[in-house]
């Protein structure tokens, strides 16, 4: 059974640009969450989608947005990139709205220069 | 004060040692407790999942939850160099991903 797949794995962007990250959840999983991981702040929750609807959002500015498609695949977008957005962005999936465990992808490493 | 406190380490132990990793928390509503292992440049992988208080054992790993003290632990017996990774505790008040709070992670090095 394939795990959570994230693309791209590594990318470098310039301040002011925007970036789109993609996530394919485990087959059959309908919930996708996004997290930002940095050495200083650890893992921080960005948002969660279930059946194409954003259910919850963390404390991030509006530059961070996401969406989920009918096949459960999800994308997140960061506009007007700042240096502080450099981080590992992790996607996680779970089976349903009240699944017990989160399964993470390998992450997308974003460097903003 | 953070909801979940975890010593970032690093923690260095010789091969074969018993490792104890710990987290404290402040939210008494937390009922679901997890431990994740994260290798360098990889995503976290679920190691242990526990509901409420008590112990849970899986091979060389034992997870322990003491809700009265708001303290959780992960013990690794007969530690191996392959156990070298960052270990993150995580907890939530309800099942599922929403509002899962993660600790900062403890970096563990097991020396051969």
PDB file of C-alpha atoms in Angstrom, chain A residues 9-10 33 35 37 40 42-43 45 48 55-56 88 90 94 97-106 109, chain B residues 2 32 34 36 38 40-46 49 86 88 94-104:
ATOM      1  CA  UNK A   9      10.677  17.005  -2.412  1.00  0.00           C
ATOM      2  CA  UNK A  10      13.055  19.955  -2.625  1.00  0.00           C
ATOM      3  CA  UNK A  33      -3.560  17.839   7.031  1.00  0.00           C
ATOM      4  CA  UNK A  35       2.126  20.978   8.873  1.00  0.00           C
ATOM      5  CA  UNK A  37       8.273  22.041  10.597  1.00  0.00           C
ATOM      6  CA  UNK A  40      12.825  26.727  16.105  1.00  0.00           C
ATOM      7  CA  UNK A  42       8.814  22.398  15.678  1.00  0.00           C
ATOM      8  CA  UNK A  43       5.726  20.955  14.012  1.00  0.00           C
ATOM      9  CA  UNK A  45      -0.507  22.723  12.203  1.00  0.00           C
ATOM     10  CA  UNK A  48      -6.941  20.160   7.590  1.00  0.00           C
ATOM     11  CA  UNK A  55     -12.323  21.842   8.512  1.00  0.00           C
ATOM     12  CA  UNK A  56      -9.667  23.525  10.597  1.00  0.00           C
ATOM     13  CA  UNK A  88       9.848  21.358   5.809  1.00  0.00           C
ATOM     14  CA  UNK A  90       4.588  17.892   5.782  1.00  0.00           C
ATOM     15  CA  UNK A  94      -5.916   9.725   7.923  1.00  0.00           C
ATOM     16  CA  UNK A  97     -12.861  12.543  10.086  1.00  0.00           C
ATOM     17  CA  UNK A  98     -12.212  10.744  13.347  1.00  0.00           C
ATOM     18  CA  UNK A  99      -9.384   8.427  12.428  1.00  0.00           C
ATOM     19  CA  UNK A 100      -7.021   7.689  15.222  1.00  0.00           C
ATOM     20  CA  UNK A 101      -3.654   8.128  13.633  1.00  0.00           C
ATOM     21  CA  UNK A 102      -1.892  10.447  11.277  1.00  0.00           C
ATOM     22  CA  UNK A 103       0.457   9.144   8.605  1.00  0.00           C
ATOM     23  CA  UNK A 104       3.021  11.604   7.283  1.00  0.00           C
ATOM     24  CA  UNK A 105       4.626  11.959   3.898  1.00  0.00           C
ATOM     25  CA  UNK A 106       8.340  12.571   3.390  1.00  0.00           C
ATOM     26  CA  UNK A 109      11.791  21.056   1.714  1.00  0.00           C
TER      27      UNK A 109
ATOM     28  CA  UNK B   2       3.785  25.558  25.745  1.00  0.00           C
ATOM     29  CA  UNK B  32      -4.688  10.380  22.885  1.00  0.00           C
ATOM     30  CA  UNK B  34       1.454   9.256  20.253  1.00  0.00           C
ATOM     31  CA  UNK B  36       6.640   9.498  16.266  1.00  0.00           C
ATOM     32  CA  UNK B  38      11.697  11.020  12.434  1.00  0.00           C
ATOM     33  CA  UNK B  40      16.937  13.002   9.128  1.00  0.00           C
ATOM     34  CA  UNK B  41      15.261  14.560   6.097  1.00  0.00           C
ATOM     35  CA  UNK B  42      12.276  12.214   6.356  1.00  0.00           C
ATOM     36  CA  UNK B  43       8.703  12.593   7.537  1.00  0.00           C
ATOM     37  CA  UNK B  44       7.684  11.421  11.017  1.00  0.00           C
ATOM     38  CA  UNK B  45       6.480   7.817  11.302  1.00  0.00           C
ATOM     39  CA  UNK B  46       4.085   6.636  13.968  1.00  0.00           C
ATOM     40  CA  UNK B  49      -0.355   5.131  20.025  1.00  0.00           C
ATOM     41  CA  UNK B  86      14.369  12.516  16.499  1.00  0.00           C
ATOM     42  CA  UNK B  88       8.374  13.502  18.803  1.00  0.00           C
ATOM     43  CA  UNK B  94      -9.947  13.784  20.376  1.00  0.00           C
ATOM     44  CA  UNK B  95      -9.037  11.172  17.816  1.00  0.00           C
ATOM     45  CA  UNK B  96      -7.819  12.394  14.493  1.00  0.00           C
ATOM     46  CA  UNK B  97      -5.352  14.975  13.316  1.00  0.00           C
ATOM     47  CA  UNK B  98      -7.047  18.182  14.301  1.00  0.00           C
ATOM     48  CA  UNK B  99      -5.567  19.870  17.323  1.00  0.00           C
ATOM     49  CA  UNK B 100      -2.817  17.284  17.671  1.00  0.00           C
ATOM     50  CA  UNK B 101      -0.069  19.102  19.509  1.00  0.00           C
ATOM     51  CA  UNK B 102       3.504  17.980  18.928  1.00  0.00           C
ATOM     52  CA  UNK B 103       6.489  18.274  21.186  1.00  0.00           C
ATOM     53  CA  UNK B 104       9.644  19.845  19.840  1.00  0.00           C
TER      54      UNK B 104
END
